[in-house]
Amino acid sequence: MKINKNLLKSAGFLLGLFVLLLIMSAVFHRGRFADVYDRESVERKINEVHGEKDNSLEVLFCGDSECYSSFCPPLLFAEYGHTSYVCGTSAQRLCDTYAILEEVFKSQSPQVVVIETNCLYRGTSVDGDYKDGVLNFLTNKLPIFAYHSDWKNFVGSVVGTGTGKKGSNDLKGFIVRNSVNPYKGGCYMVESEDEEQFSDDTYKYLDKILKLCNENNTKLLLVSSPSPRNWTYARHNSVKNWAEQSQVGYLDLNLQNNLNIDWDTDTKDGGDHVNFAGAKKVTRFIGEYLSDVCGLPDLREINGYEEWKESCKAIYDLEK
Amino acid sequence: MSYHLLTYSLLFLPAVMLMYQLTPQKIRWVTLLVTDYIFFWLISGGLIIWMLAATLVTYVVGRVIAYVAENSTAKGKELVRKKRVILGCGVILTLGMLVVFKYLKVFGITFIAPIGISYYTLQTISYMTDVYRGTVKAEKHIGRLALYLSFFPQIMEGPISRFNETAYALFSGKELSFHNVAFGYQRILWGLFKKMLIADRLAPAVIKVFSGYENYDGSAVAVGVIFYTIQLYMEFSGCMDIIIGTGEIFGVVLPENFRQPFFAKNASDFWRRWHITLGTWLKDYVFYPVSLAKPVKKVAKSVKGKFGIGVSKFVAPTAALFCVWLSNGVWHGAGWTYIFYGMYYFVLIFIETITEAPVKKFMEQKNINSEGNVCKALRAVKLFVIVNIGELFFRATSVTQGFEMLGRILGKFHISALFESNLGMDVYDVVLACLGIIIVLLVDILHEKGVSIRERIASLRLPLRWGVWYAIILSVIILGAYGAGYTVVDMIYAAY
C-alpha cells in the first residue's frame, strides 16, 4: 500500500513537471524566429544591421567564426570603398543565416551576399547536436530546451539592455584577433577527387538562400577562408560542384597562393582561424574581387558615407 | 557516456535501476557488475581487458598474502618480508599498467588509457596493502572485489573508496527504496545545477584567458584564474554529487570528496576538505609508510644528534610530506605543472607546520583572538589567494606560462581594463554565475553548520516541497549553459 502511495506521488510529480515544461515551452516558443538555432545571436545581428543607414550596405558576409575573423568591413571601405557588414555569428547554422538575410533584406539592398563555407559543414537546423542523446531528443521535442536562453531577451527587454536595442558595431561585425599561434601541419590541400557531402538540410537551405538572393537581385558568392584545421580538398570539391550547378561564384582562398598567408604569423590558433594579419590579406583579396569581378563602385568620395570614414579610423588605430 | 549527460541520469540510470530491481536479490550483484563492465566498455571499449587484468592481479595477490599469512612456516620478520615481496609484486604490476598508460608519453610513447585507471589503480593498491596489513580480510569471492574496483558511478572520477566502505553494500543487492531513489536523484539534480549553471557558464572565459592571456590585462587574467578555481570546484564537486547520488540510489554510501573547502583555516586544512579521498589515500599509503620507514628514522636520529630534537622532529614528517605532494602532483599527470603544483603545496604546508607554534605564541602575546571575525576574514582571503595561485599553475600549459600569467596579474593590473575585456561572457552570464555561486555558498554555509538541506526540504508540506524541486529543475533547464553559444564541457577530472 505504501509503495502504491509512493508510486502515485512520483507519477503526480512527473506529471506536474511535464505540464510545467509544456507551459514553459509554449511561453518560450512565442514570437518571431521560431525556426532558428541561436535566436539570441540572430536577433543581436539583425538589430546591429538595422542600426545601419537603410540601403547603405553593398556586401553582407555570413557564416561562423571564420567569417567574423576573416572579413574586415572597415578595411574593405578604407582601401576599396565598399560598404559591408559581417552578419556571421559564432557557430552559425544555415537556418540562422537564412533568418538573418530574410530580415536584413527588409532594410538593405546588398549587391553581394558572401557565405563563408565552413558553416555548410555545421548542423543546419534548430535541432540539438549534443553528445547527449536525451538532451538532443528533448531539444527537438520541447521548445523550452531549444529556446531556454531567451530569458536573456526577456530580461533585456524589461531592463532595457537586451538585444532588442538597435545599434551598429564600430567594426561592422568584424572581431579583431591579434594573438599568434602558428600552424605547423604543412600542406593540407592535397588534390583529390573525393567529396565530403553536405547534409540534405544544407542543400535545402542553400537553395532557399539562393532563391532569396535572386528575389532581391543580389549576387550570392561562396568563399572558403584559409583554414588548415577546417578545410580539405574533399570539402572544396563538394562546394565547387554545388556552386557550378547553381551558377554561383565560388572562391576557395585555401588554393590561392597569391594570398600569401604565412601560417607562422597569420593564424591565432594553429590554423583554425586567421588573425588580424591574415584577415587583412583575405579582405584585400576579396576587395579586389568585388571591385574587378563584381564591379562594385568605390563609395569613398560619395557624400553620406562619413560615418564609414570614422570606422576606418578605428581600424587604423588598431594597426598602430 | 558521462555522468553530467541527461542520457546518464534520465535513460541509463533508470534502465539500470529497473534491471537491478527485477533481478532476484541474490544475483543483483551480477546485474551491477555487468552494468559496470558495459559502462566501461561504452567509454573505453576493448581496453576493459586492462581493468580485468588489474582485478585478477589484485585478487590473486590478496589471496596469496592471506595464504602465506595462514600457512607459511615463517614467523615474525621473515613472514613480513614474504608478504611484503608479494605485495610489492602486486603493486608493481598494477602501478606498472598506470605508468605505461599515463607516463610513457614523457618519452613520446602514447597509448589511449582505459577510463579511470588513475582511480581504480589506487583502489587496487589500497586493497592489497590493507590485506597485507591485516586490516582487511582477503576476499574469497572475486565478484565482490570486481564490484568494488569497477562500480560504474565511481570509475571516471572517484571518489577513491576503501574495500570495507563499499564492497559489502554493493554485493548485498539491497532493494531500491523510494527514499533512496528520491534522495539520490535530488543529489544528482544539485550536481547538475553546479555543473550546468555555473561551471559550464564560466568555461568560455577560462578558455579565453588561459589560451590568450597575452591579450589580456592583469585584471582580466586574475578574473580568468578565479573563474577557473570556481569552475573546477563546481564541476568536480557537482560531478561528485551526481556520483554519490547514484550510489545512494543503490543504497551504497560513497565517501564524500568535498567538505566546504573554502572554509578551511589553512592550506593543510583545505586539503582535508578538497579531493578528500585522494588526500586520505596519500596519507595512509604514502605518508605513514614513508615517515615510519627505517632509512627516514635513521636520518632523523642522526639529525637529532647534530641539531637536537627541535629540528629532528620535523625530519620524518617533512620527508613523508615531500613524498605525498610529489605523488599528488605526479598522479595528476606527467607534466611539470603538476609537479610544480605538488611542490607548491609541499612548501606551503611545510611553512605552516614549522611556523604554527611561533605564530600561536605571537598571537597569544599580542592578545589577538585568532577566532575573531577579522582574523577569520583575513585567513579566508589568504587561503583564496593561495588556492588560486595553485590552480593557475595547475591549469597553465607550462610553468613558464604560469609565471607569465602571475607576472601579468602583479605587474599589469588595471581594474578599468577589466570592463573592456572580452571574456566571452555577456552581462547576464556574469550575473547568473554570481547568483549561482552565492546559492552554492549559502548551501555550503548551512552544510558547515551541520544542516541537512535535503532533510529540511523533505520535511516541508508537499506543495512547498514539490515547488522547491520544480524550481531547481526549471532553473537548470532554463538557466543552464547549454545550447547555442555554449559548450557542454567534458568532466575535467575524468582526464586525470
PDB file of C-alpha atoms in Angstrom, chain B residues 151-363:
ATOM      1  CA  PHE B 151      31.376   0.376  -9.632  1.00  0.00           C
ATOM      2  CA  PHE B 152      30.176   2.445 -12.599  1.00  0.00           C
ATOM      3  CA  PRO B 153      29.488   5.790 -10.901  1.00  0.00           C
ATOM      4  CA  GLN B 154      32.981   5.799  -9.370  1.00  0.00           C
ATOM      5  CA  ILE B 155      35.026   4.657 -12.291  1.00  0.00           C
ATOM      6  CA  MET B 156      35.581   8.020 -14.042  1.00  0.00           C
ATOM      7  CA  GLU B 157      36.344  10.445 -11.201  1.00  0.00           C
ATOM      8  CA  GLY B 158      36.353   8.522  -7.939  1.00  0.00           C
ATOM      9  CA  PRO B 159      35.781   9.005  -5.034  1.00  0.00           C
ATOM     10  CA  ILE B 160      38.596   6.614  -4.163  1.00  0.00           C
ATOM     11  CA  SER B 161      36.909   4.300  -1.682  1.00  0.00           C
ATOM     12  CA  ARG B 162      38.257   1.540   0.560  1.00  0.00           C
ATOM     13  CA  PHE B 163      37.158  -2.069   0.255  1.00  0.00           C
ATOM     14  CA  ASN B 164      35.241  -2.107   3.539  1.00  0.00           C
ATOM     15  CA  GLU B 165      33.416   1.121   2.686  1.00  0.00           C
ATOM     16  CA  THR B 166      31.606  -0.121  -0.415  1.00  0.00           C
ATOM     17  CA  ALA B 167      32.254  -3.776  -1.301  1.00  0.00           C
ATOM     18  CA  TYR B 168      29.702  -5.336   1.072  1.00  0.00           C
ATOM     19  CA  ALA B 169      26.962  -2.824   0.336  1.00  0.00           C
ATOM     20  CA  LEU B 170      27.456  -3.348  -3.399  1.00  0.00           C
ATOM     21  CA  PHE B 171      27.312  -7.106  -3.021  1.00  0.00           C
ATOM     22  CA  SER B 172      24.282  -7.162  -0.747  1.00  0.00           C
ATOM     23  CA  GLY B 173      21.796  -6.375  -3.525  1.00  0.00           C
ATOM     24  CA  LYS B 174      19.642  -4.245  -1.261  1.00  0.00           C
ATOM     25  CA  GLU B 175      16.206  -3.446  -2.682  1.00  0.00           C
ATOM     26  CA  LEU B 176      15.729   0.046  -4.115  1.00  0.00           C
ATOM     27  CA  SER B 177      13.733   2.208  -1.743  1.00  0.00           C
ATOM     28  CA  PHE B 178      11.596   5.226  -2.563  1.00  0.00           C
ATOM     29  CA  HIS B 179      13.580   7.298  -0.072  1.00  0.00           C
ATOM     30  CA  ASN B 180      16.953   6.331  -1.574  1.00  0.00           C
ATOM     31  CA  VAL B 181      15.810   6.914  -5.141  1.00  0.00           C
ATOM     32  CA  ALA B 182      14.269  10.306  -4.281  1.00  0.00           C
ATOM     33  CA  PHE B 183      17.256  11.452  -2.244  1.00  0.00           C
ATOM     34  CA  GLY B 184      19.718  10.089  -4.815  1.00  0.00           C
ATOM     35  CA  TYR B 185      18.045  11.963  -7.661  1.00  0.00           C
ATOM     36  CA  GLN B 186      17.867  15.126  -5.564  1.00  0.00           C
ATOM     37  CA  ARG B 187      21.624  14.992  -5.102  1.00  0.00           C
ATOM     38  CA  ILE B 188      22.106  14.324  -8.833  1.00  0.00           C
ATOM     39  CA  LEU B 189      19.973  17.406  -9.565  1.00  0.00           C
ATOM     40  CA  TRP B 190      22.146  19.520  -7.269  1.00  0.00           C
ATOM     41  CA  GLY B 191      25.233  18.285  -9.111  1.00  0.00           C
ATOM     42  CA  LEU B 192      23.690  19.218 -12.465  1.00  0.00           C
ATOM     43  CA  PHE B 193      22.870  22.673 -11.056  1.00  0.00           C
ATOM     44  CA  LYS B 194      26.533  23.269 -10.166  1.00  0.00           C
ATOM     45  CA  LYS B 195      27.858  21.839 -13.422  1.00  0.00           C
ATOM     46  CA  MET B 196      25.378  23.254 -15.959  1.00  0.00           C
ATOM     47  CA  LEU B 197      24.545  26.559 -14.331  1.00  0.00           C
ATOM     48  CA  ILE B 198      27.918  27.657 -13.013  1.00  0.00           C
ATOM     49  CA  ALA B 199      30.888  25.555 -14.180  1.00  0.00           C
ATOM     50  CA  ASP B 200      29.998  25.385 -17.884  1.00  0.00           C
ATOM     51  CA  ARG B 201      28.998  29.071 -17.883  1.00  0.00           C
ATOM     52  CA  LEU B 202      32.452  30.084 -16.656  1.00  0.00           C
ATOM     53  CA  ALA B 203      34.259  27.744 -19.068  1.00  0.00           C
ATOM     54  CA  PRO B 204      34.443  30.110 -22.107  1.00  0.00           C
ATOM     55  CA  ALA B 205      36.118  32.850 -20.049  1.00  0.00           C
ATOM     56  CA  VAL B 206      38.595  30.361 -18.596  1.00  0.00           C
ATOM     57  CA  ILE B 207      39.477  29.006 -22.043  1.00  0.00           C
ATOM     58  CA  LYS B 208      39.891  32.521 -23.466  1.00  0.00           C
ATOM     59  CA  VAL B 209      42.135  33.748 -20.675  1.00  0.00           C
ATOM     60  CA  PHE B 210      44.346  30.671 -20.435  1.00  0.00           C
ATOM     61  CA  SER B 211      44.733  30.316 -24.223  1.00  0.00           C
ATOM     62  CA  GLY B 212      45.359  34.008 -24.899  1.00  0.00           C
ATOM     63  CA  TYR B 213      46.499  35.579 -21.634  1.00  0.00           C
ATOM     64  CA  GLU B 214      48.955  37.784 -23.536  1.00  0.00           C
ATOM     65  CA  ASN B 215      45.956  39.659 -24.982  1.00  0.00           C
ATOM     66  CA  TYR B 216      44.515  40.483 -21.563  1.00  0.00           C
ATOM     67  CA  ASP B 217      45.241  42.950 -18.811  1.00  0.00           C
ATOM     68  CA  GLY B 218      46.307  41.507 -15.452  1.00  0.00           C
ATOM     69  CA  SER B 219      42.838  42.205 -14.042  1.00  0.00           C
ATOM     70  CA  ALA B 220      41.205  40.002 -16.693  1.00  0.00           C
ATOM     71  CA  VAL B 221      43.835  37.297 -16.163  1.00  0.00           C
ATOM     72  CA  ALA B 222      43.098  37.375 -12.419  1.00  0.00           C
ATOM     73  CA  VAL B 223      39.375  37.030 -13.122  1.00  0.00           C
ATOM     74  CA  GLY B 224      40.090  34.139 -15.511  1.00  0.00           C
ATOM     75  CA  VAL B 225      42.112  32.356 -12.816  1.00  0.00           C
ATOM     76  CA  ILE B 226      39.413  32.914 -10.165  1.00  0.00           C
ATOM     77  CA  PHE B 227      36.803  31.656 -12.639  1.00  0.00           C
ATOM     78  CA  TYR B 228      38.891  28.542 -13.211  1.00  0.00           C
ATOM     79  CA  THR B 229      39.117  27.809  -9.490  1.00  0.00           C
ATOM     80  CA  ILE B 230      35.352  28.227  -9.177  1.00  0.00           C
ATOM     81  CA  GLN B 231      34.722  26.210 -12.341  1.00  0.00           C
ATOM     82  CA  LEU B 232      36.892  23.366 -11.044  1.00  0.00           C
ATOM     83  CA  TYR B 233      35.153  23.341  -7.669  1.00  0.00           C
ATOM     84  CA  MET B 234      31.640  23.478  -9.148  1.00  0.00           C
ATOM     85  CA  GLU B 235      32.432  20.920 -11.805  1.00  0.00           C
ATOM     86  CA  PHE B 236      34.317  18.406  -9.642  1.00  0.00           C
ATOM     87  CA  SER B 237      32.064  18.697  -6.605  1.00  0.00           C
ATOM     88  CA  GLY B 238      28.999  18.753  -8.901  1.00  0.00           C
ATOM     89  CA  CYS B 239      30.074  15.520 -10.561  1.00  0.00           C
ATOM     90  CA  MET B 240      30.715  14.081  -7.080  1.00  0.00           C
ATOM     91  CA  ASP B 241      27.126  14.943  -6.176  1.00  0.00           C
ATOM     92  CA  ILE B 242      25.933  13.013  -9.232  1.00  0.00           C
ATOM     93  CA  ILE B 243      28.204  10.071  -8.387  1.00  0.00           C
ATOM     94  CA  ILE B 244      27.347   9.943  -4.689  1.00  0.00           C
ATOM     95  CA  GLY B 245      23.657  10.417  -5.540  1.00  0.00           C
ATOM     96  CA  THR B 246      23.865   7.400  -7.858  1.00  0.00           C
ATOM     97  CA  GLY B 247      25.438   5.351  -5.085  1.00  0.00           C
ATOM     98  CA  GLU B 248      22.672   6.486  -2.732  1.00  0.00           C
ATOM     99  CA  ILE B 249      20.042   5.138  -5.130  1.00  0.00           C
ATOM    100  CA  PHE B 250      21.560   1.660  -4.798  1.00  0.00           C
ATOM    101  CA  GLY B 251      21.989   2.011  -1.045  1.00  0.00           C
ATOM    102  CA  VAL B 252      25.766   2.428  -1.303  1.00  0.00           C
ATOM    103  CA  VAL B 253      27.291   5.202   0.769  1.00  0.00           C
ATOM    104  CA  LEU B 254      30.254   6.505  -1.178  1.00  0.00           C
ATOM    105  CA  PRO B 255      32.783   8.633   0.719  1.00  0.00           C
ATOM    106  CA  GLU B 256      32.494  12.405   0.357  1.00  0.00           C
ATOM    107  CA  ASN B 257      35.207  14.108  -1.657  1.00  0.00           C
ATOM    108  CA  PHE B 258      34.472  17.733  -0.681  1.00  0.00           C
ATOM    109  CA  ARG B 259      33.629  19.376   2.610  1.00  0.00           C
ATOM    110  CA  GLN B 260      33.261  23.149   2.084  1.00  0.00           C
ATOM    111  CA  PRO B 261      36.962  23.552   1.161  1.00  0.00           C
ATOM    112  CA  PHE B 262      36.913  27.353   1.036  1.00  0.00           C
ATOM    113  CA  PHE B 263      36.008  27.484   4.722  1.00  0.00           C
ATOM    114  CA  ALA B 264      39.340  25.851   5.599  1.00  0.00           C
ATOM    115  CA  LYS B 265      41.708  27.555   8.042  1.00  0.00           C
ATOM    116  CA  ASN B 266      44.875  26.992   6.025  1.00  0.00           C
ATOM    117  CA  ALA B 267      46.350  25.021   3.145  1.00  0.00           C
ATOM    118  CA  SER B 268      46.601  21.715   5.035  1.00  0.00           C
ATOM    119  CA  ASP B 269      43.022  22.079   6.259  1.00  0.00           C
ATOM    120  CA  PHE B 270      41.999  22.887   2.671  1.00  0.00           C
ATOM    121  CA  TRP B 271      43.377  19.531   1.559  1.00  0.00           C
ATOM    122  CA  ARG B 272      41.383  17.800   4.275  1.00  0.00           C
ATOM    123  CA  ARG B 273      38.298  19.254   2.573  1.00  0.00           C
ATOM    124  CA  TRP B 274      39.223  19.175  -1.151  1.00  0.00           C
ATOM    125  CA  HIS B 275      39.553  15.860  -3.019  1.00  0.00           C
ATOM    126  CA  ILE B 276      39.396  14.254   0.392  1.00  0.00           C
ATOM    127  CA  THR B 277      39.686  10.651  -0.746  1.00  0.00           C
ATOM    128  CA  LEU B 278      42.925  11.312  -2.633  1.00  0.00           C
ATOM    129  CA  GLY B 279      44.308  13.108   0.429  1.00  0.00           C
ATOM    130  CA  THR B 280      43.421  10.290   2.821  1.00  0.00           C
ATOM    131  CA  TRP B 281      44.745   7.692   0.383  1.00  0.00           C
ATOM    132  CA  LEU B 282      48.083   9.505   0.189  1.00  0.00           C
ATOM    133  CA  LYS B 283      48.127   9.854   3.976  1.00  0.00           C
ATOM    134  CA  ASP B 284      47.523   6.131   4.573  1.00  0.00           C
ATOM    135  CA  TYR B 285      49.635   4.661   1.769  1.00  0.00           C
ATOM    136  CA  VAL B 286      52.435   7.224   1.327  1.00  0.00           C
ATOM    137  CA  PHE B 287      52.730   9.479   4.383  1.00  0.00           C
ATOM    138  CA  TYR B 288      52.682   6.814   7.106  1.00  0.00           C
ATOM    139  CA  PRO B 289      54.884   4.238   5.322  1.00  0.00           C
ATOM    140  CA  VAL B 290      57.484   6.901   4.476  1.00  0.00           C
ATOM    141  CA  SER B 291      57.529   8.524   7.913  1.00  0.00           C
ATOM    142  CA  LEU B 292      57.908   5.093   9.552  1.00  0.00           C
ATOM    143  CA  ALA B 293      60.485   3.818   7.061  1.00  0.00           C
ATOM    144  CA  LYS B 294      63.814   2.743   8.553  1.00  0.00           C
ATOM    145  CA  PRO B 295      66.068   4.988   6.418  1.00  0.00           C
ATOM    146  CA  VAL B 296      63.966   8.032   7.339  1.00  0.00           C
ATOM    147  CA  LYS B 297      64.129   7.146  11.029  1.00  0.00           C
ATOM    148  CA  LYS B 298      67.889   6.730  10.691  1.00  0.00           C
ATOM    149  CA  VAL B 299      68.298  10.187   9.165  1.00  0.00           C
ATOM    150  CA  ALA B 300      66.074  11.692  11.881  1.00  0.00           C
ATOM    151  CA  LYS B 301      68.235  10.054  14.528  1.00  0.00           C
ATOM    152  CA  SER B 302      71.433  11.449  13.069  1.00  0.00           C
ATOM    153  CA  VAL B 303      69.871  14.934  12.759  1.00  0.00           C
ATOM    154  CA  LYS B 304      68.832  14.686  16.406  1.00  0.00           C
ATOM    155  CA  GLY B 305      72.440  14.027  17.341  1.00  0.00           C
ATOM    156  CA  LYS B 306      73.673  17.087  15.442  1.00  0.00           C
ATOM    157  CA  PHE B 307      70.858  19.639  15.807  1.00  0.00           C
ATOM    158  CA  GLY B 308      68.718  18.424  18.691  1.00  0.00           C
ATOM    159  CA  ILE B 309      65.136  17.235  18.950  1.00  0.00           C
ATOM    160  CA  GLY B 310      63.697  20.629  17.922  1.00  0.00           C
ATOM    161  CA  VAL B 311      64.936  20.046  14.363  1.00  0.00           C
ATOM    162  CA  SER B 312      64.885  16.262  14.182  1.00  0.00           C
ATOM    163  CA  LYS B 313      61.174  16.043  14.971  1.00  0.00           C
ATOM    164  CA  PHE B 314      60.496  17.619  11.563  1.00  0.00           C
ATOM    165  CA  VAL B 315      62.643  15.211   9.552  1.00  0.00           C
ATOM    166  CA  ALA B 316      60.312  12.231   9.197  1.00  0.00           C
ATOM    167  CA  PRO B 317      57.105  14.260   8.643  1.00  0.00           C
ATOM    168  CA  THR B 318      58.848  16.523   6.131  1.00  0.00           C
ATOM    169  CA  ALA B 319      60.271  13.610   4.144  1.00  0.00           C
ATOM    170  CA  ALA B 320      56.834  11.987   4.142  1.00  0.00           C
ATOM    171  CA  LEU B 321      55.151  15.282   3.240  1.00  0.00           C
ATOM    172  CA  PHE B 322      57.511  15.719   0.311  1.00  0.00           C
ATOM    173  CA  CYS B 323      56.652  12.245  -0.990  1.00  0.00           C
ATOM    174  CA  VAL B 324      52.931  12.883  -0.525  1.00  0.00           C
ATOM    175  CA  TRP B 325      52.972  16.095  -2.546  1.00  0.00           C
ATOM    176  CA  LEU B 326      55.267  14.723  -5.198  1.00  0.00           C
ATOM    177  CA  SER B 327      52.862  11.782  -5.551  1.00  0.00           C
ATOM    178  CA  ASN B 328      49.884  14.162  -5.613  1.00  0.00           C
ATOM    179  CA  GLY B 329      51.447  16.167  -8.430  1.00  0.00           C
ATOM    180  CA  VAL B 330      52.571  13.153 -10.440  1.00  0.00           C
ATOM    181  CA  TRP B 331      49.210  11.415 -10.005  1.00  0.00           C
ATOM    182  CA  HIS B 332      47.535  14.291 -11.854  1.00  0.00           C
ATOM    183  CA  GLY B 333      49.730  13.734 -14.886  1.00  0.00           C
ATOM    184  CA  ALA B 334      53.139  13.667 -16.488  1.00  0.00           C
ATOM    185  CA  GLY B 335      53.687  17.411 -16.648  1.00  0.00           C
ATOM    186  CA  TRP B 336      55.953  19.875 -14.881  1.00  0.00           C
ATOM    187  CA  THR B 337      52.925  21.998 -13.992  1.00  0.00           C
ATOM    188  CA  TYR B 338      51.547  19.151 -11.868  1.00  0.00           C
ATOM    189  CA  ILE B 339      54.874  18.594 -10.142  1.00  0.00           C
ATOM    190  CA  PHE B 340      55.130  22.330  -9.519  1.00  0.00           C
ATOM    191  CA  TYR B 341      51.571  22.244  -8.139  1.00  0.00           C
ATOM    192  CA  GLY B 342      52.520  19.451  -5.741  1.00  0.00           C
ATOM    193  CA  MET B 343      55.725  21.169  -4.647  1.00  0.00           C
ATOM    194  CA  TYR B 344      53.838  24.451  -4.182  1.00  0.00           C
ATOM    195  CA  TYR B 345      51.597  22.817  -1.584  1.00  0.00           C
ATOM    196  CA  PHE B 346      54.543  20.956  -0.043  1.00  0.00           C
ATOM    197  CA  VAL B 347      56.357  24.241   0.601  1.00  0.00           C
ATOM    198  CA  LEU B 348      53.201  25.962   1.889  1.00  0.00           C
ATOM    199  CA  ILE B 349      52.246  23.157   4.258  1.00  0.00           C
ATOM    200  CA  PHE B 350      55.851  22.788   5.431  1.00  0.00           C
ATOM    201  CA  ILE B 351      55.940  26.510   6.267  1.00  0.00           C
ATOM    202  CA  GLU B 352      52.587  26.210   8.037  1.00  0.00           C
ATOM    203  CA  THR B 353      53.904  23.285  10.086  1.00  0.00           C
ATOM    204  CA  ILE B 354      57.123  24.939  11.255  1.00  0.00           C
ATOM    205  CA  THR B 355      55.518  28.326  11.918  1.00  0.00           C
ATOM    206  CA  GLU B 356      52.414  27.001  13.680  1.00  0.00           C
ATOM    207  CA  ALA B 357      53.835  27.153  17.216  1.00  0.00           C
ATOM    208  CA  PRO B 358      55.632  30.549  16.888  1.00  0.00           C
ATOM    209  CA  VAL B 359      52.566  32.138  15.278  1.00  0.00           C
ATOM    210  CA  LYS B 360      50.320  30.797  18.041  1.00  0.00           C
ATOM    211  CA  LYS B 361      52.718  32.153  20.676  1.00  0.00           C
ATOM    212  CA  PHE B 362      52.861  35.541  18.944  1.00  0.00           C
ATOM    213  CA  MET B 363      49.063  35.762  18.800  1.00  0.00           C
TER     214      MET B 363
END
